[in-house]
C-alpha cells in the first residue's frame, strides 16, 4: 500500500478523513509506504526557505495522526533520487493527450490564470505514477479527487508492461465510504482545499477548538430547514452529516435521523471534530519539540523506502534494456 501527501499549506480535515485515517487503519495489515512529496510541491513553490520546514511539520503530523514508525515507512520524496529518475521513464510512457485530459491540471492551470504555470504542473501525473509504481503498490488510499491520477498510473503501467514485459504491479485507488470528498464549509459545492480562497470554510488539524466551533457554527447550509442526507440537493447539510458520521463511526443517513434542526447538527459536528483532533494536536506539539528524533524517524523511513525504490528502478532499467554501468 502506498499513498503520499504534499507539504503545501496546512493539513486539513479533508486530508484526514479522505486519506490519512485510512493510512493509519491500514498499517497493520499491509506493508505501507507514505511519502511527503516535496517535489510535487515544487510545481507551485516560489518562496525560498519554506519547503523544508513544511516537510518536517508534515512528518510530525503523519506520526501524530497515528502512523507508527515501526511499521509504516514514512519518507521524503526528494531524499530518494529514484523518484525523479523513474518520473522521466513515466513521462516517456504517458502521452501528451493523456496529460492534457487531467482535470486537476486544467483546474489548477485555470486558477493560476496570469500566474506562472510550470511544465511540472502538466507532467505532475508522471511523477505521481513513479511514486506509486516504485513501491509495487496494489492499493492507493486516497480521497476522491485523486482517482484520475491513479487511473492514469494504471494505464501507464499497462503500457510499459506491454512494451517491455511484465515489470509493474497495477495499482487501484481505495477511497473511504464517507469522507472521500469533504467539502468547504462556506462553499459546500467545492472540496475543502488548501488552495481555496478563504480560511473560513477550511478546518485545519491544528486549529484551536474555538476556531473549529466557530467554523462549524457558520457553516453554510440551505433555507429549507430539513435535515436529510442528499449530496446533490443539500450539499451543505450532507457535508456536515458526513463529517459527523466519520468522526463518530456512524453513517450519514443514520446520523440524519437524529436531528430535526441545523443548529444542533452544526454544534455536534463541531464538538465531534474537536474531540477527534484534540489528541492529534497534542501529539503533534510533542513531536515538534524533539526535532532530532523526528529527523531520525525520517531517515529510517528514507532508508527503508530507498531499498525498495532502487530495486524497482533497476528492474525497469533491465526491462527496457538500458546499458548497465
Ligand atoms: P494532496 O496533498 O492534495 O492531498 C493528500 C490526500 O488528501 C486527500 N484530500 C481529500 N480527501 C477528501 N476530501 C477533501 N476535501 C480532500 N482534499 C484532499 C487527497 O485525495 C489525498 O489522498 N497528488 C496528490 C499527492 C500524491 C500522491 C502520490 C497520492 C503524489 N504522489 C502517490 C497518492 C499516491 C495530492 O496532491 O494530494
Short mmCIF file of C-alpha atoms and ligand atoms in Angstrom, two decimals:
data_model
loop_
_atom_site.label_atom_id
_atom_site.label_comp_id
_atom_site.label_asym_id
_atom_site.label_seq_id
_atom_site.Cartn_x
_atom_site.Cartn_y
_atom_site.Cartn_z
CA UNK A 1 0.00 0.00 0.00
CA UNK A 2 1.31 3.44 -0.84
CA UNK A 3 -0.02 6.97 -0.63
CA UNK A 4 1.50 10.43 -0.46
CA UNK A 5 0.71 13.98 0.57
CA UNK A 6 2.15 17.32 -0.50
CA UNK A 7 3.83 19.64 2.01
CA UNK A 8 1.91 22.70 0.81
CA UNK A 9 -0.08 24.62 3.38
CA UNK A 10 -1.54 23.08 6.50
CA UNK A 11 -3.14 19.66 6.71
CA UNK A 12 -6.93 19.92 6.88
CA UNK A 13 -9.92 17.80 7.76
CA UNK A 14 -10.38 16.71 4.11
CA UNK A 15 -6.87 15.25 4.03
CA UNK A 16 -7.52 13.47 7.31
CA UNK A 17 -10.95 11.99 6.62
CA UNK A 18 -10.29 11.31 2.94
CA UNK A 19 -6.85 9.79 3.26
CA UNK A 20 -4.79 9.86 6.47
CA UNK A 21 -7.32 7.96 8.55
CA UNK A 22 -7.24 5.10 6.08
CA UNK A 23 -3.45 5.14 6.08
CA UNK A 24 -3.46 4.60 9.82
CA UNK A 25 -6.12 1.89 9.80
CA UNK A 26 -4.33 0.02 7.01
CA UNK A 27 -0.87 0.00 8.54
CA UNK A 28 -1.12 -3.25 10.49
CA UNK A 29 -2.49 -5.44 7.73
CA UNK A 30 -0.31 -4.10 4.91
CA UNK A 31 3.24 -3.21 4.08
CA UNK A 32 2.72 0.56 3.92
CA UNK A 33 4.73 3.40 2.38
CA UNK A 34 3.84 7.06 2.77
CA UNK A 35 5.73 9.82 1.04
CA UNK A 36 5.90 13.51 1.81
CA UNK A 37 6.05 14.61 -1.80
CA UNK A 38 8.04 17.82 -1.76
CA UNK A 39 8.97 17.52 -5.46
CA UNK A 40 5.26 17.73 -6.27
CA UNK A 41 5.04 20.88 -4.17
CA UNK A 42 7.80 22.41 -6.30
CA UNK A 43 5.26 22.74 -9.11
CA UNK A 44 3.83 25.72 -7.22
CA UNK A 45 6.65 26.75 -4.83
CA UNK A 46 8.17 30.18 -5.39
CA UNK A 47 9.32 31.31 -1.92
CA UNK A 48 12.76 30.18 -0.75
CA UNK A 49 13.30 28.53 2.62
CA UNK A 50 9.82 27.25 3.47
CA UNK A 51 9.58 23.81 1.88
CA UNK A 52 11.92 22.10 4.36
CA UNK A 53 10.04 23.38 7.41
CA UNK A 54 6.73 22.37 5.88
CA UNK A 55 8.14 18.91 5.20
CA UNK A 56 9.26 18.48 8.81
CA UNK A 57 5.94 19.72 10.16
CA UNK A 58 4.05 17.35 7.87
CA UNK A 59 6.17 14.43 9.08
CA UNK A 60 5.21 15.32 12.67
CA UNK A 61 1.56 15.42 11.61
CA UNK A 62 1.74 11.99 9.95
CA UNK A 63 3.12 10.43 13.14
CA UNK A 64 0.68 12.45 15.25
CA UNK A 65 -2.36 11.06 13.41
CA UNK A 66 -1.12 7.61 14.31
CA UNK A 67 1.33 6.26 11.73
CA UNK A 68 3.65 4.01 13.70
CA UNK A 69 7.27 4.42 12.57
CA UNK A 70 7.92 0.78 13.47
CA UNK A 71 5.50 -0.50 10.84
CA UNK A 72 4.83 2.40 8.42
CA UNK A 73 7.57 3.69 6.15
CA UNK A 74 7.34 7.49 6.06
CA UNK A 75 9.84 9.05 3.64
CA UNK A 76 10.66 12.34 1.94
CA UNK A 77 10.38 12.16 -1.85
CA UNK A 78 13.32 14.45 -2.67
CA UNK A 79 15.64 12.37 -0.47
CA UNK A 80 15.30 9.49 -2.92
CA UNK A 81 16.71 10.16 -6.41
CA UNK A 82 14.76 7.17 -7.76
CA UNK A 83 11.54 9.20 -7.86
CA UNK A 84 12.96 11.74 -10.31
CA UNK A 85 14.67 9.03 -12.32
CA UNK A 86 11.53 6.95 -12.62
CA UNK A 87 9.45 10.05 -13.39
CA UNK A 88 11.34 10.51 -16.66
CA UNK A 89 10.57 6.94 -17.69
CA UNK A 90 6.92 7.62 -16.87
CA UNK A 91 6.96 10.83 -18.93
CA UNK A 92 8.10 8.78 -21.88
CA UNK A 93 5.30 6.26 -21.30
CA UNK A 94 2.40 8.71 -20.99
CA UNK A 95 1.11 10.73 -23.92
CA UNK A 96 0.66 14.47 -24.27
CA UNK A 97 -3.03 13.82 -24.95
CA UNK A 98 -3.49 11.83 -21.74
CA UNK A 99 -1.85 14.56 -19.66
CA UNK A 100 -3.99 17.20 -21.37
CA UNK A 101 -7.15 15.43 -20.22
CA UNK A 102 -6.30 15.56 -16.49
CA UNK A 103 -8.96 17.61 -14.77
CA UNK A 104 -6.60 18.67 -11.97
CA UNK A 105 -4.19 20.21 -14.44
CA UNK A 106 -7.00 22.03 -16.20
CA UNK A 107 -8.41 23.32 -12.88
CA UNK A 108 -5.07 24.35 -11.42
CA UNK A 109 -3.83 25.99 -14.60
CA UNK A 110 -7.11 27.92 -14.88
CA UNK A 111 -6.94 29.02 -11.22
CA UNK A 112 -3.41 30.32 -11.67
CA UNK A 113 -4.60 32.43 -14.60
CA UNK A 114 -1.97 35.13 -15.08
CA UNK A 115 0.41 33.31 -12.71
CA UNK A 116 3.29 31.16 -13.86
CA UNK A 117 2.07 27.71 -14.94
CA UNK A 118 5.07 25.39 -14.75
CA UNK A 119 5.63 22.46 -17.09
CA UNK A 120 5.88 20.44 -13.86
CA UNK A 121 2.22 21.14 -13.21
CA UNK A 122 1.49 19.47 -16.55
CA UNK A 123 3.78 16.43 -16.13
CA UNK A 124 2.84 16.06 -12.45
CA UNK A 125 0.91 12.78 -13.03
CA UNK A 126 4.08 11.15 -14.39
CA UNK A 127 5.90 11.88 -11.12
CA UNK A 128 2.91 10.58 -9.20
CA UNK A 129 2.93 7.39 -11.28
CA UNK A 130 6.61 6.98 -10.39
CA UNK A 131 5.78 7.33 -6.67
CA UNK A 132 3.22 4.58 -6.89
CA UNK A 133 4.91 2.12 -9.24
CA UNK A 134 8.28 2.26 -7.45
CA UNK A 135 6.67 0.52 -4.46
CA UNK A 136 4.71 -2.20 -6.30
CA UNK A 137 1.60 -0.78 -4.67
CA UNK A 138 -1.61 -2.79 -5.04
CA UNK A 139 -3.71 -0.24 -3.19
CA UNK A 140 -3.52 3.54 -3.01
CA UNK A 141 -5.71 5.01 -0.24
CA UNK A 142 -6.75 8.49 -1.39
CA UNK A 143 -9.64 10.94 -1.47
CA UNK A 144 -11.94 11.07 -4.48
CA UNK A 145 -10.02 13.89 -6.18
CA UNK A 146 -7.04 11.58 -6.79
CA UNK A 147 -8.92 8.83 -8.64
CA UNK A 148 -8.00 10.11 -12.09
CA UNK A 149 -4.32 10.18 -11.10
CA UNK A 150 -4.44 6.55 -10.01
CA UNK A 151 -6.22 5.57 -13.21
CA UNK A 152 -3.58 7.21 -15.41
CA UNK A 153 -0.90 5.43 -13.34
CA UNK A 154 -2.60 2.14 -14.10
CA UNK A 155 -2.70 2.99 -17.82
CA UNK A 156 1.00 3.88 -17.76
CA UNK A 157 1.85 0.60 -16.02
CA UNK A 158 -0.16 -1.39 -18.55
CA UNK A 159 1.56 0.37 -21.46
CA UNK A 160 5.04 -0.14 -20.00
CA UNK A 161 4.37 -3.82 -19.25
CA UNK A 162 3.10 -4.27 -22.80
CA UNK A 163 6.16 -2.60 -24.33
CA UNK A 164 8.91 -4.01 -22.15
CA UNK A 165 7.47 -7.06 -20.38
CA UNK A 166 5.81 -7.52 -17.02
CA UNK A 167 7.51 -5.06 -14.68
CA UNK A 168 4.98 -3.06 -12.68
CA UNK A 169 2.15 -4.01 -10.36
CA UNK A 170 -1.20 -2.45 -11.41
CA UNK A 171 -2.49 -0.22 -8.59
CA UNK A 172 -6.05 0.62 -7.64
CA UNK A 173 -7.46 3.57 -5.70
CA UNK A 174 -9.13 2.90 -2.35
CA UNK A 175 -11.47 5.60 -1.01
CA UNK A 176 -13.44 5.66 2.26
CA UNK A 177 -17.24 5.18 2.23
CA UNK A 178 -17.84 8.57 3.87
CA UNK A 179 -15.30 11.39 3.87
CA UNK A 180 -13.84 10.74 0.41
CA UNK A 181 -14.82 14.25 -0.58
CA UNK A 182 -15.03 16.66 2.34
CA UNK A 183 -16.48 19.96 1.14
CA UNK A 184 -15.62 23.54 2.11
CA UNK A 185 -17.90 24.64 4.97
CA UNK A 186 -18.51 28.00 3.30
CA UNK A 187 -18.80 26.73 -0.28
CA UNK A 188 -20.17 23.20 0.01
CA UNK A 189 -20.12 22.88 -3.79
CA UNK A 190 -16.30 22.89 -3.66
CA UNK A 191 -14.00 20.43 -1.98
CA UNK A 192 -12.12 21.56 1.13
CA UNK A 193 -8.78 22.55 -0.32
CA UNK A 194 -5.53 24.22 0.65
CA UNK A 195 -5.79 26.32 -2.48
CA UNK A 196 -9.24 27.72 -1.61
CA UNK A 197 -9.52 31.49 -1.39
CA UNK A 198 -10.53 31.90 2.26
CA UNK A 199 -9.91 30.00 5.51
CA UNK A 200 -13.42 30.25 6.98
CA UNK A 201 -14.59 27.04 5.32
CA UNK A 202 -11.45 25.00 6.00
CA UNK A 203 -10.88 23.14 9.24
CA UNK A 204 -7.17 22.74 9.86
CA UNK A 205 -5.85 19.92 12.01
CA UNK A 206 -4.08 22.45 14.23
CA UNK A 207 -7.00 24.89 14.61
CA UNK A 208 -7.85 25.90 18.18
CA UNK A 209 -11.14 24.39 19.45
CA UNK A 210 -12.80 27.82 19.49
CA UNK A 211 -11.94 28.34 15.82
CA UNK A 212 -13.35 24.93 14.89
CA UNK A 213 -16.54 25.64 16.82
CA UNK A 214 -16.93 28.97 15.02
CA UNK A 215 -16.31 27.47 11.58
CA UNK A 216 -19.00 24.84 12.11
CA UNK A 217 -21.49 27.33 13.57
CA UNK A 218 -21.10 29.48 10.45
CA UNK A 219 -21.22 26.57 8.04
CA UNK A 220 -23.39 27.27 5.00
CA UNK A 221 -26.48 25.04 4.78
CA UNK A 222 -29.70 25.90 2.92
CA UNK A 223 -33.04 27.51 3.55
CA UNK A 224 -35.45 24.58 3.74
CA UNK A 225 -34.60 23.54 7.32
CA UNK A 226 -34.95 19.79 6.79
CA UNK A 227 -32.14 17.52 7.94
CA UNK A 228 -31.74 14.90 5.23
CA UNK A 229 -28.76 13.26 3.53
CA UNK A 230 -28.81 14.38 -0.10
CA UNK A 231 -25.47 15.35 -1.60
CA UNK A 232 -26.99 16.76 -4.78
CA UNK A 233 -29.80 18.86 -3.37
CA UNK A 234 -28.42 19.63 0.09
CA UNK A 235 -24.62 19.72 -0.20
CA UNK A 236 -24.00 21.78 2.96
CA UNK A 237 -26.13 19.59 5.22
CA UNK A 238 -24.83 16.39 3.61
CA UNK A 239 -21.26 17.53 4.28
CA UNK A 240 -22.00 18.14 7.98
CA UNK A 241 -23.68 14.74 8.22
CA UNK A 242 -20.71 13.04 6.59
CA UNK A 243 -18.23 14.77 8.85
CA UNK A 244 -20.20 13.94 11.99
CA UNK A 245 -20.69 10.35 10.81
CA UNK A 246 -17.00 9.77 10.15
CA UNK A 247 -16.00 11.39 13.44
CA UNK A 248 -18.40 9.15 15.37
CA UNK A 249 -18.06 5.96 13.29
CA UNK A 250 -21.63 6.08 12.08
CA UNK A 251 -23.26 6.56 8.67
CA UNK A 252 -24.59 9.88 7.31
CA UNK A 253 -28.16 8.62 6.90
CA UNK A 254 -28.19 7.16 10.43
CA UNK A 255 -26.92 10.48 11.80
CA UNK A 256 -29.59 12.39 9.82
CA UNK A 257 -32.43 10.65 11.69
CA UNK A 258 -31.22 12.11 15.00
CA UNK A 259 -31.65 15.77 14.03
CA UNK A 260 -34.54 17.99 13.10
CA UNK A 261 -32.70 21.32 13.15
CA UNK A 262 -29.47 22.63 11.67
CA UNK A 263 -28.20 24.34 14.85
CA UNK A 264 -27.68 21.18 16.95
CA UNK A 265 -26.26 19.34 13.92
CA UNK A 266 -23.66 22.06 13.44
CA UNK A 267 -22.65 22.21 17.08
CA UNK A 268 -22.46 18.41 17.44
CA UNK A 269 -20.37 18.14 14.26
CA UNK A 270 -18.01 20.81 15.62
CA UNK A 271 -17.79 19.12 19.03
CA UNK A 272 -17.10 15.71 17.48
CA UNK A 273 -14.31 17.13 15.32
CA UNK A 274 -12.77 18.97 18.29
CA UNK A 275 -12.76 15.74 20.32
CA UNK A 276 -11.29 13.78 17.40
CA UNK A 277 -8.49 16.28 16.77
CA UNK A 278 -7.50 17.10 20.38
CA UNK A 279 -5.14 14.13 20.95
CA UNK A 280 -3.61 14.65 17.49
CA UNK A 281 -2.79 18.28 18.26
CA UNK A 282 -1.05 17.43 21.50
CA UNK A 283 0.98 14.58 19.94
CA UNK A 284 1.97 16.94 17.13
CA UNK A 285 3.29 19.50 19.63
CA UNK A 286 5.31 16.83 21.45
CA UNK A 287 6.85 15.60 18.22
CA UNK A 288 7.73 19.12 17.08
CA UNK A 289 9.55 19.66 20.38
CA UNK A 290 12.07 16.94 19.52
CA UNK A 291 13.25 17.69 16.02
CA UNK A 292 16.29 15.46 16.14
CA UNK A 293 14.08 12.46 16.91
CA UNK A 294 11.82 13.48 14.04
CA UNK A 295 14.82 13.68 11.71
CA UNK A 296 15.89 10.22 12.87
CA UNK A 297 12.45 8.77 12.10
CA UNK A 298 12.52 10.29 8.62
CA UNK A 299 15.99 8.93 7.94
CA UNK A 300 14.81 5.47 8.94
CA UNK A 301 11.84 5.75 6.56
CA UNK A 302 14.04 7.08 3.75
CA UNK A 303 16.40 4.10 4.07
CA UNK A 304 13.61 1.53 4.04
CA UNK A 305 11.90 3.22 1.09
CA UNK A 306 15.09 3.58 -0.90
CA UNK A 307 15.85 -0.14 -0.73
CA UNK A 308 12.51 -0.89 -2.41
CA UNK A 309 12.63 2.02 -4.88
CA UNK A 310 16.16 1.21 -6.05
CA UNK A 311 15.26 -2.41 -6.76
CA UNK A 312 12.19 -1.42 -8.80
CA UNK A 313 14.12 1.18 -10.79
CA UNK A 314 16.79 -1.42 -11.59
CA UNK A 315 14.05 -3.79 -12.74
CA UNK A 316 12.61 -1.11 -15.04
CA UNK A 317 16.05 -0.31 -16.48
CA UNK A 318 16.68 -4.02 -17.09
CA UNK A 319 13.27 -4.45 -18.75
CA UNK A 320 13.97 -1.54 -21.11
CA UNK A 321 17.47 -2.82 -21.76
CA UNK A 322 19.43 0.27 -20.74
CA UNK A 323 23.18 -0.49 -20.99
CA UNK A 324 24.34 -1.38 -17.44
CA UNK A 325 27.01 0.86 -16.00
P1 LIG B 1 -2.85 16.23 -1.59
O1 LIG B 1 -1.56 16.55 -0.90
O2 LIG B 1 -3.60 17.35 -2.20
O3 LIG B 1 -3.85 15.53 -0.57
C1 LIG B 1 -3.49 14.42 0.25
C2 LIG B 1 -4.66 13.47 0.37
O4 LIG B 1 -5.81 14.14 0.89
C3 LIG B 1 -6.95 13.86 0.06
N1 LIG B 1 -7.84 15.03 0.08
C4 LIG B 1 -9.16 14.98 0.36
N2 LIG B 1 -9.96 13.95 0.67
C5 LIG B 1 -11.26 14.24 0.92
N3 LIG B 1 -11.78 15.48 0.87
C6 LIG B 1 -11.01 16.54 0.56
N4 LIG B 1 -11.54 17.78 0.53
C7 LIG B 1 -9.63 16.32 0.28
N5 LIG B 1 -8.59 17.13 -0.06
C8 LIG B 1 -7.51 16.33 -0.18
C9 LIG B 1 -6.36 13.63 -1.32
O5 LIG B 1 -7.24 12.87 -2.12
C10 LIG B 1 -5.09 12.88 -0.99
O6 LIG B 1 -5.35 11.49 -0.85
N6 LIG B 1 -1.33 14.30 -5.96
C11 LIG B 1 -1.50 14.03 -4.53
C12 LIG B 1 -0.21 13.67 -3.84
C13 LIG B 1 0.49 12.48 -4.38
C14 LIG B 1 0.08 11.12 -4.27
C15 LIG B 1 1.12 10.35 -4.88
C16 LIG B 1 -1.04 10.50 -3.74
C17 LIG B 1 1.69 12.49 -5.03
N7 LIG B 1 2.08 11.20 -5.32
C18 LIG B 1 1.05 8.96 -4.93
C19 LIG B 1 -1.12 9.11 -3.80
C20 LIG B 1 -0.08 8.35 -4.41
C21 LIG B 1 -2.03 15.29 -3.87
O7 LIG B 1 -1.84 16.38 -4.34
O8 LIG B 1 -2.63 15.07 -2.66
#
